[in-house]
Amino acid sequence: MSTSTADGSAAHHEPPSQRELRRWRGYLADERAEAAVYRDLAGRRSGEERDILLALAEAEKRHESHWIALLGDDIGKPQRGDLRTRLLGWLARRFGSVFVLALVQRAESRSPYATERAATERMAADEQIHEEVVRGLAARGRNRLSGTFRAAVFGANDGLVSNLALVIGMSATGVGNGVVLAAGLAGLLAGALSMGAGEYVSVRSQRELLEASSPNPAADDALPHLDVDANELALVYRARGMEVEEAEAHAADVLARVGAGTYQREARTAMEHEAIGTGLGAALSSFCFFASGAVIPVLPYLFGLQGVAALLVAALLVGVALLGTGAVVGLLSGGPPFRRALRQLAIGYGAAAATYVLGLLFGANVG
């Protein structure tokens, strides 16, 4: 049997073993499933992003053709892709969000073609580039996520960790369930109000800084009266980081189009990436999500559980929630979701354990 090498020439090998044939059929099924994922994602987008995803689907089809040619008469019945790829397809058909792109990015990074002798070097290189393409698309999606959403995720995590630590620390001192419940509710309200107020001030301050950096609308009106020989406009572009020659050339180009609003459009375009949410929206989001996280450690006490049972249930509920928020943070940052989830769990439980020990010592001293 002959196979294609990286430069497209044919290389002759011994007939493949049954194990190799099964592996190649698996690759073929995965390529078909991955192409379907890209087509499904493209179906939920438009414009340039849709074209890019369809081009990725075509690339997977080229890889599919490689395995079809290699298998020849041994192609067998069509198989399903692996569970991970099928799950990505299901998510792509129903959501098509930045989270799906982040998962696809990680799937592309785990391509086996770099060590698969039956795959060409071009195919291995393709998969590496596909990872970078998907990384770029996912980065676009992450950039479109508003500050309000990020505040929601981190607000919920803060509520989980801080109130679990508070509840566990109070329990360790030996006070009654009523006191623990009151402390937990007080921590919920105080923390949520603090988070909301802090987020409002932060976002409002950021917006005010951006507004202060925005160009004066009267600048375009001044351009026709500038001394062309002195070209003061070049100083503006040098202040923005351009080299002297580049700034002078660019300023001359802008002056040649006086009256077209070029200066204002450039400034607005340069600052579009700085767009942020409203202060009120971020504040409400932080308040609600901190409260939603902080209420979880209090639930066992609200439903009448006491002592060790209440502590264990609170810790279990918070652990599940921490795994969820950690996975979301991992996806948003492009990191491995499972590892981020475990890290979040370890940090949360570590803070709670430290507070519990301090509560035991405080309770013993007071007693």
Short mmCIF file of the C-alpha atoms (twelve columns), coordinates in Angstrom:
data_MODEL
# 
_entry.id   MODEL 
# 
loop_
_atom_site.group_PDB 
_atom_site.id 
_atom_site.type_symbol 
_atom_site.label_atom_id 
_atom_site.label_alt_id 
_atom_site.label_comp_id 
_atom_site.label_asym_id 
_atom_site.label_seq_id 
_atom_site.Cartn_x 
_atom_site.Cartn_y 
_atom_site.Cartn_z 
_atom_site.pdbx_PDB_model_num 
ATOM 1   C CA . MET A 1   0.000   0.000  0.000  1 
ATOM 2   C CA . SER A 2   1.244   3.520  -0.798 1 
ATOM 3   C CA . THR A 3   0.717   6.635  1.288  1 
ATOM 4   C CA . SER A 4   1.336   10.327 0.691  1 
ATOM 5   C CA . THR A 5   4.310   11.958 2.341  1 
ATOM 6   C CA . ALA A 6   4.619   15.587 3.443  1 
ATOM 7   C CA . ASP A 7   5.862   16.678 -0.009 1 
ATOM 8   C CA . GLY A 8   3.038   14.819 -1.764 1 
ATOM 9   C CA . SER A 9   5.191   11.920 -3.052 1 
ATOM 10  C CA . ALA A 10  4.248   8.311  -2.528 1 
ATOM 11  C CA . ALA A 11  5.935   6.055  -0.017 1 
ATOM 12  C CA . HIS A 12  5.459   2.275  0.024  1 
ATOM 13  C CA . HIS A 13  4.875   0.440  3.287  1 
ATOM 14  C CA . GLU A 14  3.906   -2.964 4.501  1 
ATOM 15  C CA . PRO A 15  0.160   -3.682 4.590  1 
ATOM 16  C CA . PRO A 16  -1.333  -2.026 7.665  1 
ATOM 17  C CA . SER A 17  -2.247  -4.080 10.674 1 
ATOM 18  C CA . GLN A 18  -5.788  -4.301 11.974 1 
ATOM 19  C CA . ARG A 19  -4.778  -2.048 14.840 1 
ATOM 20  C CA . GLU A 20  -3.561  0.617  12.400 1 
ATOM 21  C CA . LEU A 21  -6.713  0.335  10.332 1 
ATOM 22  C CA . ARG A 22  -8.868  0.871  13.415 1 
ATOM 23  C CA . ARG A 23  -6.790  3.903  14.368 1 
ATOM 24  C CA . TRP A 24  -7.059  5.382  10.865 1 
ATOM 25  C CA . ARG A 25  -10.814 4.825  10.827 1 
ATOM 26  C CA . GLY A 26  -10.978 6.672  14.121 1 
ATOM 27  C CA . TYR A 27  -9.038  9.588  12.638 1 
ATOM 28  C CA . LEU A 28  -11.406 9.638  9.664  1 
ATOM 29  C CA . ALA A 29  -14.448 9.724  11.945 1 
ATOM 30  C CA . ASP A 30  -12.898 12.518 14.030 1 
ATOM 31  C CA . GLU A 31  -12.112 14.622 10.950 1 
ATOM 32  C CA . ARG A 32  -15.694 14.301 9.749  1 
ATOM 33  C CA . ALA A 33  -17.019 15.215 13.186 1 
ATOM 34  C CA . GLU A 34  -14.659 18.210 13.521 1 
ATOM 35  C CA . ALA A 35  -15.691 19.500 10.082 1 
ATOM 36  C CA . ALA A 36  -19.320 19.249 11.223 1 
ATOM 37  C CA . VAL A 37  -18.486 21.226 14.390 1 
ATOM 38  C CA . TYR A 38  -16.999 24.052 12.319 1 
ATOM 39  C CA . ARG A 39  -19.992 24.057 9.981  1 
ATOM 40  C CA . ASP A 40  -22.371 24.185 12.946 1 
ATOM 41  C CA . LEU A 41  -20.418 27.074 14.480 1 
ATOM 42  C CA . ALA A 42  -20.422 28.865 11.107 1 
ATOM 43  C CA . GLY A 43  -24.183 28.479 10.930 1 
ATOM 44  C CA . ARG A 44  -24.532 30.650 14.038 1 
ATOM 45  C CA . ARG A 45  -22.266 33.415 12.736 1 
ATOM 46  C CA . SER A 46  -22.062 35.810 9.815  1 
ATOM 47  C CA . GLY A 47  -19.498 37.762 7.856  1 
ATOM 48  C CA . GLU A 48  -15.797 37.136 8.286  1 
ATOM 49  C CA . GLU A 49  -16.123 34.751 11.235 1 
ATOM 50  C CA . ARG A 50  -18.493 32.537 9.249  1 
ATOM 51  C CA . ASP A 51  -16.060 32.455 6.303  1 
ATOM 52  C CA . ILE A 52  -13.143 31.531 8.574  1 
ATOM 53  C CA . LEU A 53  -15.055 28.664 10.183 1 
ATOM 54  C CA . LEU A 54  -16.165 27.317 6.805  1 
ATOM 55  C CA . ALA A 55  -12.541 27.452 5.617  1 
ATOM 56  C CA . LEU A 56  -11.534 25.388 8.668  1 
ATOM 57  C CA . ALA A 57  -14.252 22.872 7.779  1 
ATOM 58  C CA . GLU A 58  -12.787 22.599 4.273  1 
ATOM 59  C CA . ALA A 59  -9.331  21.984 5.739  1 
ATOM 60  C CA . GLU A 60  -10.721 19.136 7.854  1 
ATOM 61  C CA . LYS A 61  -12.265 17.743 4.663  1 
ATOM 62  C CA . ARG A 62  -8.798  17.626 3.089  1 
ATOM 63  C CA . HIS A 63  -7.581  15.604 6.054  1 
ATOM 64  C CA . GLU A 64  -10.609 13.374 5.698  1 
ATOM 65  C CA . SER A 65  -9.612  12.702 2.071  1 
ATOM 66  C CA . HIS A 66  -6.144  11.655 3.217  1 
ATOM 67  C CA . TRP A 67  -7.536  8.917  5.468  1 
ATOM 68  C CA . ILE A 68  -10.043 7.782  2.835  1 
ATOM 69  C CA . ALA A 69  -7.225  7.353  0.319  1 
ATOM 70  C CA . LEU A 70  -5.032  5.584  2.879  1 
ATOM 71  C CA . LEU A 71  -7.749  3.140  3.921  1 
ATOM 72  C CA . GLY A 72  -8.832  2.328  0.392  1 
ATOM 73  C CA . ASP A 73  -10.941 -0.801 0.357  1 
ATOM 74  C CA . ASP A 74  -10.480 -1.181 4.125  1 
ATOM 75  C CA . ILE A 75  -12.487 1.928  4.932  1 
ATOM 76  C CA . GLY A 76  -15.297 -0.106 6.513  1 
ATOM 77  C CA . LYS A 77  -18.574 1.286  7.782  1 
ATOM 78  C CA . PRO A 78  -18.780 4.967  8.802  1 
ATOM 79  C CA . GLN A 79  -17.912 5.435  12.457 1 
ATOM 80  C CA . ARG A 80  -18.831 8.101  14.945 1 
ATOM 81  C CA . GLY A 81  -16.183 10.533 16.217 1 
ATOM 82  C CA . ASP A 82  -14.884 10.265 19.749 1 
ATOM 83  C CA . LEU A 83  -17.093 11.355 22.635 1 
ATOM 84  C CA . ARG A 84  -15.300 14.696 23.067 1 
ATOM 85  C CA . THR A 85  -15.823 15.697 19.429 1 
ATOM 86  C CA . ARG A 86  -19.477 14.614 19.477 1 
ATOM 87  C CA . LEU A 87  -20.010 16.672 22.621 1 
ATOM 88  C CA . LEU A 88  -18.449 19.697 20.909 1 
ATOM 89  C CA . GLY A 89  -20.826 19.190 17.989 1 
ATOM 90  C CA . TRP A 90  -23.827 19.089 20.322 1 
ATOM 91  C CA . LEU A 91  -22.700 22.286 22.048 1 
ATOM 92  C CA . ALA A 92  -21.953 24.030 18.736 1 
ATOM 93  C CA . ARG A 93  -25.440 23.287 17.403 1 
ATOM 94  C CA . ARG A 94  -27.129 24.655 20.519 1 
ATOM 95  C CA . PHE A 95  -24.882 27.465 21.706 1 
ATOM 96  C CA . GLY A 96  -22.029 28.415 19.377 1 
ATOM 97  C CA . SER A 97  -20.555 30.650 22.075 1 
ATOM 98  C CA . VAL A 98  -17.042 31.636 23.085 1 
ATOM 99  C CA . PHE A 99  -17.067 28.703 25.504 1 
ATOM 100 C CA . VAL A 100 -17.484 26.232 22.630 1 
ATOM 101 C CA . LEU A 101 -14.660 27.923 20.717 1 
ATOM 102 C CA . ALA A 102 -12.441 27.649 23.790 1 
ATOM 103 C CA . LEU A 103 -13.148 23.917 23.972 1 
ATOM 104 C CA . VAL A 104 -12.465 23.527 20.239 1 
ATOM 105 C CA . GLN A 105 -9.177  25.381 20.726 1 
ATOM 106 C CA . ARG A 106 -8.108  22.880 23.352 1 
ATOM 107 C CA . ALA A 107 -9.232  19.975 21.156 1 
ATOM 108 C CA . GLU A 108 -7.058  21.236 18.287 1 
ATOM 109 C CA . SER A 109 -4.073  21.506 20.640 1 
ATOM 110 C CA . ARG A 110 -4.341  17.767 21.375 1 
ATOM 111 C CA . SER A 111 -4.027  16.603 17.763 1 
ATOM 112 C CA . PRO A 112 -2.167  13.254 17.514 1 
ATOM 113 C CA . TYR A 113 -0.783  13.960 14.031 1 
ATOM 114 C CA . ALA A 114 2.605   15.210 15.278 1 
ATOM 115 C CA . THR A 115 3.457   11.654 16.361 1 
ATOM 116 C CA . GLU A 116 1.327   9.733  13.827 1 
ATOM 117 C CA . ARG A 117 3.555   8.307  11.086 1 
ATOM 118 C CA . ALA A 118 0.635   7.842  8.712  1 
ATOM 119 C CA . ALA A 119 -0.211  11.549 8.860  1 
ATOM 120 C CA . THR A 120 1.775   14.042 6.805  1 
ATOM 121 C CA . GLU A 121 3.797   16.914 8.180  1 
ATOM 122 C CA . ARG A 122 1.374   19.249 6.422  1 
ATOM 123 C CA . MET A 123 -1.526  17.787 8.366  1 
ATOM 124 C CA . ALA A 124 0.293   18.219 11.671 1 
ATOM 125 C CA . ALA A 125 1.150   21.800 10.724 1 
ATOM 126 C CA . ASP A 126 -2.475  22.413 9.719  1 
ATOM 127 C CA . GLU A 127 -3.703  21.334 13.142 1 
ATOM 128 C CA . GLN A 128 -1.256  23.673 14.873 1 
ATOM 129 C CA . ILE A 129 -2.420  26.576 12.730 1 
ATOM 130 C CA . HIS A 130 -6.060  25.612 13.291 1 
ATOM 131 C CA . GLU A 131 -5.449  25.997 17.014 1 
ATOM 132 C CA . GLU A 132 -4.157  29.539 16.434 1 
ATOM 133 C CA . VAL A 133 -7.102  30.410 14.178 1 
ATOM 134 C CA . VAL A 134 -9.614  29.198 16.755 1 
ATOM 135 C CA . ARG A 135 -7.630  30.983 19.480 1 
ATOM 136 C CA . GLY A 136 -8.077  34.220 17.507 1 
ATOM 137 C CA . LEU A 137 -11.826 33.660 17.097 1 
ATOM 138 C CA . ALA A 138 -12.184 32.804 20.778 1 
ATOM 139 C CA . ALA A 139 -10.215 35.953 21.684 1 
ATOM 140 C CA . ARG A 140 -12.729 38.006 19.706 1 
ATOM 141 C CA . GLY A 141 -15.514 36.470 21.729 1 
ATOM 142 C CA . ARG A 142 -13.704 37.067 25.009 1 
ATOM 143 C CA . ASN A 143 -13.163 40.702 24.079 1 
ATOM 144 C CA . ARG A 144 -16.878 41.068 23.386 1 
ATOM 145 C CA . LEU A 145 -17.742 39.838 26.856 1 
ATOM 146 C CA . SER A 146 -18.719 42.899 28.844 1 
ATOM 147 C CA . GLY A 147 -17.259 43.939 32.168 1 
ATOM 148 C CA . THR A 148 -20.664 43.145 33.649 1 
ATOM 149 C CA . PHE A 149 -20.304 39.438 32.841 1 
ATOM 150 C CA . ARG A 150 -16.779 39.194 34.199 1 
ATOM 151 C CA . ALA A 151 -17.905 40.967 37.367 1 
ATOM 152 C CA . ALA A 152 -20.714 38.418 37.693 1 
ATOM 153 C CA . VAL A 153 -18.376 35.410 37.516 1 
ATOM 154 C CA . PHE A 154 -15.828 36.763 39.952 1 
ATOM 155 C CA . GLY A 155 -18.518 38.210 42.213 1 
ATOM 156 C CA . ALA A 156 -20.127 34.794 42.619 1 
ATOM 157 C CA . ASN A 157 -16.755 33.230 43.411 1 
ATOM 158 C CA . ASP A 158 -15.976 35.890 46.029 1 
ATOM 159 C CA . GLY A 159 -19.353 35.315 47.663 1 
ATOM 160 C CA . LEU A 160 -18.797 31.570 47.835 1 
ATOM 161 C CA . VAL A 161 -15.338 31.739 49.380 1 
ATOM 162 C CA . SER A 162 -15.828 34.643 51.780 1 
ATOM 163 C CA . ASN A 163 -19.134 33.485 53.229 1 
ATOM 164 C CA . LEU A 164 -18.069 29.854 53.518 1 
ATOM 165 C CA . ALA A 165 -15.016 31.026 55.461 1 
ATOM 166 C CA . LEU A 166 -17.224 33.244 57.640 1 
ATOM 167 C CA . VAL A 167 -19.781 30.511 58.370 1 
ATOM 168 C CA . ILE A 168 -17.159 27.872 59.095 1 
ATOM 169 C CA . GLY A 169 -15.107 30.235 61.253 1 
ATOM 170 C CA . MET A 170 -18.148 31.204 63.314 1 
ATOM 171 C CA . SER A 171 -19.163 27.554 63.719 1 
ATOM 172 C CA . ALA A 172 -15.705 26.677 64.976 1 
ATOM 173 C CA . THR A 173 -16.017 29.160 67.835 1 
ATOM 174 C CA . GLY A 174 -18.857 27.071 69.267 1 
ATOM 175 C CA . VAL A 175 -21.645 29.662 68.994 1 
ATOM 176 C CA . GLY A 176 -25.216 28.538 68.321 1 
ATOM 177 C CA . ASN A 177 -26.774 27.963 64.912 1 
ATOM 178 C CA . GLY A 178 -28.791 31.167 65.193 1 
ATOM 179 C CA . VAL A 179 -25.642 33.223 65.555 1 
ATOM 180 C CA . VAL A 180 -23.964 31.429 62.626 1 
ATOM 181 C CA . LEU A 181 -27.014 32.052 60.449 1 
ATOM 182 C CA . ALA A 182 -27.166 35.731 61.434 1 
ATOM 183 C CA . ALA A 183 -23.440 36.132 60.717 1 
ATOM 184 C CA . GLY A 184 -23.836 34.433 57.338 1 
ATOM 185 C CA . LEU A 185 -26.742 36.665 56.303 1 
ATOM 186 C CA . ALA A 186 -24.900 39.756 57.533 1 
ATOM 187 C CA . GLY A 187 -21.829 38.715 55.553 1 
ATOM 188 C CA . LEU A 188 -23.998 38.180 52.476 1 
ATOM 189 C CA . LEU A 189 -25.552 41.655 52.649 1 
ATOM 190 C CA . ALA A 190 -22.375 43.475 53.634 1 
ATOM 191 C CA . GLY A 191 -20.280 41.750 50.978 1 
ATOM 192 C CA . ALA A 192 -22.874 42.189 48.218 1 
ATOM 193 C CA . LEU A 193 -23.315 45.889 48.976 1 
ATOM 194 C CA . SER A 194 -19.557 46.381 49.163 1 
ATOM 195 C CA . MET A 195 -18.999 44.556 45.854 1 
ATOM 196 C CA . GLY A 196 -21.770 46.517 44.142 1 
ATOM 197 C CA . ALA A 197 -20.524 49.872 45.395 1 
ATOM 198 C CA . GLY A 198 -16.923 49.058 44.537 1 
ATOM 199 C CA . GLU A 199 -17.810 47.899 41.032 1 
ATOM 200 C CA . TYR A 200 -19.898 51.014 40.419 1 
ATOM 201 C CA . VAL A 201 -17.065 53.314 41.483 1 
ATOM 202 C CA . SER A 202 -14.543 51.292 39.447 1 
ATOM 203 C CA . VAL A 203 -16.538 51.344 36.219 1 
ATOM 204 C CA . ARG A 204 -17.582 54.975 36.579 1 
ATOM 205 C CA . SER A 205 -13.956 55.969 37.192 1 
ATOM 206 C CA . GLN A 206 -12.816 53.994 34.158 1 
ATOM 207 C CA . ARG A 207 -15.442 55.618 31.959 1 
ATOM 208 C CA . GLU A 208 -14.448 59.073 33.200 1 
ATOM 209 C CA . LEU A 209 -10.793 58.341 32.444 1 
ATOM 210 C CA . LEU A 210 -11.698 57.233 28.920 1 
ATOM 211 C CA . GLU A 211 -13.813 60.333 28.398 1 
ATOM 212 C CA . ALA A 212 -10.906 62.494 29.553 1 
ATOM 213 C CA . SER A 213 -8.698  60.764 26.968 1 
ATOM 214 C CA . SER A 214 -11.207 61.311 24.131 1 
ATOM 215 C CA . PRO A 215 -10.218 63.958 21.569 1 
ATOM 216 C CA . ASN A 216 -11.744 67.420 21.653 1 
ATOM 217 C CA . PRO A 217 -14.544 67.633 19.049 1 
ATOM 218 C CA . ALA A 218 -13.223 71.051 18.023 1 
ATOM 219 C CA . ALA A 219 -9.928  69.519 16.859 1 
ATOM 220 C CA . ASP A 220 -11.249 68.867 13.337 1 
ATOM 221 C CA . ASP A 221 -12.288 72.522 13.052 1 
ATOM 222 C CA . ALA A 222 -8.737  73.613 13.847 1 
ATOM 223 C CA . LEU A 223 -7.090  71.492 11.146 1 
ATOM 224 C CA . PRO A 224 -7.660  73.880 8.195  1 
ATOM 225 C CA . HIS A 225 -5.870  76.670 10.081 1 
ATOM 226 C CA . LEU A 226 -2.729  74.716 10.998 1 
ATOM 227 C CA . ASP A 227 0.640   75.814 9.647  1 
ATOM 228 C CA . VAL A 228 1.320   73.102 7.086  1 
ATOM 229 C CA . ASP A 229 5.071   73.719 7.290  1 
ATOM 230 C CA . ALA A 230 5.153   73.415 11.089 1 
ATOM 231 C CA . ASN A 231 2.645   70.549 11.025 1 
ATOM 232 C CA . GLU A 232 1.694   70.568 14.710 1 
ATOM 233 C CA . LEU A 233 -0.600  67.591 14.048 1 
ATOM 234 C CA . ALA A 234 2.456   65.361 13.784 1 
ATOM 235 C CA . LEU A 235 3.100   66.003 17.475 1 
ATOM 236 C CA . VAL A 236 -0.296  64.450 18.246 1 
ATOM 237 C CA . TYR A 237 0.664   61.220 16.527 1 
ATOM 238 C CA . ARG A 238 4.112   61.221 18.108 1 
ATOM 239 C CA . ALA A 239 2.403   61.562 21.506 1 
ATOM 240 C CA . ARG A 240 0.396   58.448 20.618 1 
ATOM 241 C CA . GLY A 241 3.581   56.469 20.050 1 
ATOM 242 C CA . MET A 242 4.441   56.902 16.361 1 
ATOM 243 C CA . GLU A 243 8.001   57.463 15.186 1 
ATOM 244 C CA . VAL A 244 8.855   60.936 13.845 1 
ATOM 245 C CA . GLU A 245 8.780   60.076 10.131 1 
ATOM 246 C CA . GLU A 246 5.646   57.955 10.447 1 
ATOM 247 C CA . ALA A 247 3.866   60.683 12.434 1 
ATOM 248 C CA . GLU A 248 4.749   63.375 9.895  1 
ATOM 249 C CA . ALA A 249 3.601   61.257 6.957  1 
ATOM 250 C CA . HIS A 250 0.358   60.359 8.669  1 
ATOM 251 C CA . ALA A 251 -0.316  63.964 9.695  1 
ATOM 252 C CA . ALA A 252 0.265   65.110 6.110  1 
ATOM 253 C CA . ASP A 253 -2.243  62.518 4.912  1 
ATOM 254 C CA . VAL A 254 -4.850  63.713 7.435  1 
ATOM 255 C CA . LEU A 255 -4.301  67.349 6.483  1 
ATOM 256 C CA . ALA A 256 -4.833  66.425 2.851  1 
ATOM 257 C CA . ARG A 257 -8.327  65.251 3.787  1 
ATOM 258 C CA . VAL A 258 -9.348  68.220 5.934  1 
ATOM 259 C CA . GLY A 259 -13.089 68.429 6.472  1 
ATOM 260 C CA . ALA A 260 -13.708 64.682 6.273  1 
ATOM 261 C CA . GLY A 261 -13.655 64.185 10.051 1 
ATOM 262 C CA . THR A 262 -10.632 61.903 9.722  1 
ATOM 263 C CA . TYR A 263 -9.019  62.872 13.022 1 
ATOM 264 C CA . GLN A 264 -12.176 62.189 15.047 1 
ATOM 265 C CA . ARG A 265 -12.825 58.840 13.343 1 
ATOM 266 C CA . GLU A 266 -9.257  57.689 13.968 1 
ATOM 267 C CA . ALA A 267 -9.477  58.532 17.657 1 
ATOM 268 C CA . ARG A 268 -12.814 56.791 18.066 1 
ATOM 269 C CA . THR A 269 -11.564 53.676 16.243 1 
ATOM 270 C CA . ALA A 270 -8.411  53.515 18.368 1 
ATOM 271 C CA . MET A 271 -10.460 53.599 21.566 1 
ATOM 272 C CA . GLU A 272 -13.270 51.231 20.589 1 
ATOM 273 C CA . HIS A 273 -11.524 48.323 22.331 1 
ATOM 274 C CA . GLU A 274 -11.755 50.232 25.596 1 
ATOM 275 C CA . ALA A 275 -15.559 50.093 25.611 1 
ATOM 276 C CA . ILE A 276 -16.913 49.020 28.998 1 
ATOM 277 C CA . GLY A 277 -20.294 48.443 30.557 1 
ATOM 278 C CA . THR A 278 -22.294 50.916 32.589 1 
ATOM 279 C CA . GLY A 279 -21.522 51.499 36.254 1 
ATOM 280 C CA . LEU A 280 -25.070 50.664 37.315 1 
ATOM 281 C CA . GLY A 281 -25.159 47.442 35.312 1 
ATOM 282 C CA . ALA A 282 -21.825 46.277 36.723 1 
ATOM 283 C CA . ALA A 283 -22.930 47.198 40.267 1 
ATOM 284 C CA . LEU A 284 -26.221 45.297 40.028 1 
ATOM 285 C CA . SER A 285 -24.468 42.309 38.477 1 
ATOM 286 C CA . SER A 286 -21.826 42.222 41.217 1 
ATOM 287 C CA . PHE A 287 -24.444 42.591 43.949 1 
ATOM 288 C CA . CYS A 288 -26.685 39.816 42.615 1 
ATOM 289 C CA . PHE A 289 -23.925 37.340 41.849 1 
ATOM 290 C CA . PHE A 290 -22.023 37.904 45.081 1 
ATOM 291 C CA . ALA A 291 -25.311 37.350 46.927 1 
ATOM 292 C CA . SER A 292 -26.076 34.225 44.861 1 
ATOM 293 C CA . GLY A 293 -22.683 32.804 45.814 1 
ATOM 294 C CA . ALA A 294 -22.789 33.923 49.439 1 
ATOM 295 C CA . VAL A 295 -26.229 32.411 50.075 1 
ATOM 296 C CA . ILE A 296 -25.036 28.871 49.286 1 
ATOM 297 C CA . PRO A 297 -23.055 28.330 52.545 1 
ATOM 298 C CA . VAL A 298 -26.052 29.647 54.499 1 
ATOM 299 C CA . LEU A 299 -28.624 27.297 52.936 1 
ATOM 300 C CA . PRO A 300 -28.064 24.342 55.318 1 
ATOM 301 C CA . TYR A 301 -28.666 26.628 58.310 1 
ATOM 302 C CA . LEU A 302 -31.756 28.149 56.690 1 
ATOM 303 C CA . PHE A 303 -33.206 24.652 56.296 1 
ATOM 304 C CA . GLY A 304 -32.569 23.710 59.921 1 
ATOM 305 C CA . LEU A 305 -29.399 21.619 59.749 1 
ATOM 306 C CA . GLN A 306 -27.070 21.960 62.704 1 
ATOM 307 C CA . GLY A 307 -23.515 21.290 63.827 1 
ATOM 308 C CA . VAL A 308 -21.211 19.104 61.735 1 
ATOM 309 C CA . ALA A 309 -23.977 18.116 59.326 1 
ATOM 310 C CA . ALA A 310 -24.616 21.760 58.392 1 
ATOM 311 C CA . LEU A 311 -20.890 22.390 57.926 1 
ATOM 312 C CA . LEU A 312 -20.413 19.350 55.675 1 
ATOM 313 C CA . VAL A 313 -23.425 20.161 53.505 1 
ATOM 314 C CA . ALA A 314 -22.321 23.802 53.210 1 
ATOM 315 C CA . ALA A 315 -18.805 22.741 52.214 1 
ATOM 316 C CA . LEU A 316 -20.147 20.250 49.651 1 
ATOM 317 C CA . LEU A 317 -22.492 22.764 48.033 1 
ATOM 318 C CA . VAL A 318 -19.789 25.415 47.875 1 
ATOM 319 C CA . GLY A 319 -17.324 22.883 46.448 1 
ATOM 320 C CA . VAL A 320 -19.646 22.076 43.547 1 
ATOM 321 C CA . ALA A 321 -20.210 25.791 42.884 1 
ATOM 322 C CA . LEU A 322 -16.465 26.521 43.032 1 
ATOM 323 C CA . LEU A 323 -15.802 23.816 40.467 1 
ATOM 324 C CA . GLY A 324 -18.359 25.459 38.193 1 
ATOM 325 C CA . THR A 325 -16.998 28.999 38.507 1 
ATOM 326 C CA . GLY A 326 -13.443 27.719 38.153 1 
ATOM 327 C CA . ALA A 327 -14.317 25.959 34.902 1 
ATOM 328 C CA . VAL A 328 -15.929 29.142 33.567 1 
ATOM 329 C CA . VAL A 329 -12.854 31.197 34.485 1 
ATOM 330 C CA . GLY A 330 -10.675 28.587 32.787 1 
ATOM 331 C CA . LEU A 331 -12.678 28.835 29.589 1 
ATOM 332 C CA . LEU A 332 -12.645 32.629 29.628 1 
ATOM 333 C CA . SER A 333 -8.874  32.683 30.109 1 
ATOM 334 C CA . GLY A 334 -8.223  29.972 27.530 1 
ATOM 335 C CA . GLY A 335 -6.753  27.642 30.155 1 
ATOM 336 C CA . PRO A 336 -7.694  24.044 30.959 1 
ATOM 337 C CA . PRO A 337 -11.159 24.198 32.603 1 
ATOM 338 C CA . PHE A 338 -10.695 21.111 34.793 1 
ATOM 339 C CA . ARG A 339 -7.375  22.307 36.194 1 
ATOM 340 C CA . ARG A 340 -8.762  25.782 36.848 1 
ATOM 341 C CA . ALA A 341 -11.780 24.247 38.574 1 
ATOM 342 C CA . LEU A 342 -9.564  22.200 40.895 1 
ATOM 343 C CA . ARG A 343 -7.401  25.233 41.628 1 
ATOM 344 C CA . GLN A 344 -10.506 27.257 42.497 1 
ATOM 345 C CA . LEU A 345 -11.691 24.465 44.773 1 
ATOM 346 C CA . ALA A 346 -8.315  24.230 46.533 1 
ATOM 347 C CA . ILE A 347 -8.158  28.003 47.103 1 
ATOM 348 C CA . GLY A 348 -11.715 28.145 48.438 1 
ATOM 349 C CA . TYR A 349 -11.308 25.182 50.756 1 
ATOM 350 C CA . GLY A 350 -7.898  26.436 51.869 1 
ATOM 351 C CA . ALA A 351 -9.347  29.792 52.927 1 
ATOM 352 C CA . ALA A 352 -12.222 28.068 54.710 1 
ATOM 353 C CA . ALA A 353 -9.873  25.654 56.518 1 
ATOM 354 C CA . ALA A 354 -7.622  28.505 57.685 1 
ATOM 355 C CA . THR A 355 -10.631 30.397 59.004 1 
ATOM 356 C CA . TYR A 356 -11.909 27.275 60.768 1 
ATOM 357 C CA . VAL A 357 -8.589  26.830 62.571 1 
ATOM 358 C CA . LEU A 358 -8.607  30.487 63.617 1 
ATOM 359 C CA . GLY A 359 -12.179 30.053 64.838 1 
ATOM 360 C CA . LEU A 360 -11.172 27.061 66.961 1 
ATOM 361 C CA . LEU A 361 -8.335  29.043 68.515 1 
ATOM 362 C CA . PHE A 362 -10.544 32.066 69.125 1 
ATOM 363 C CA . GLY A 363 -13.273 29.905 70.643 1 
ATOM 364 C CA . ALA A 364 -10.809 28.146 72.932 1 
ATOM 365 C CA . ASN A 365 -9.325  31.454 74.121 1 
ATOM 366 C CA . VAL A 366 -12.731 33.021 74.745 1 
ATOM 367 C CA . GLY A 367 -13.938 29.890 76.513 1 
# 
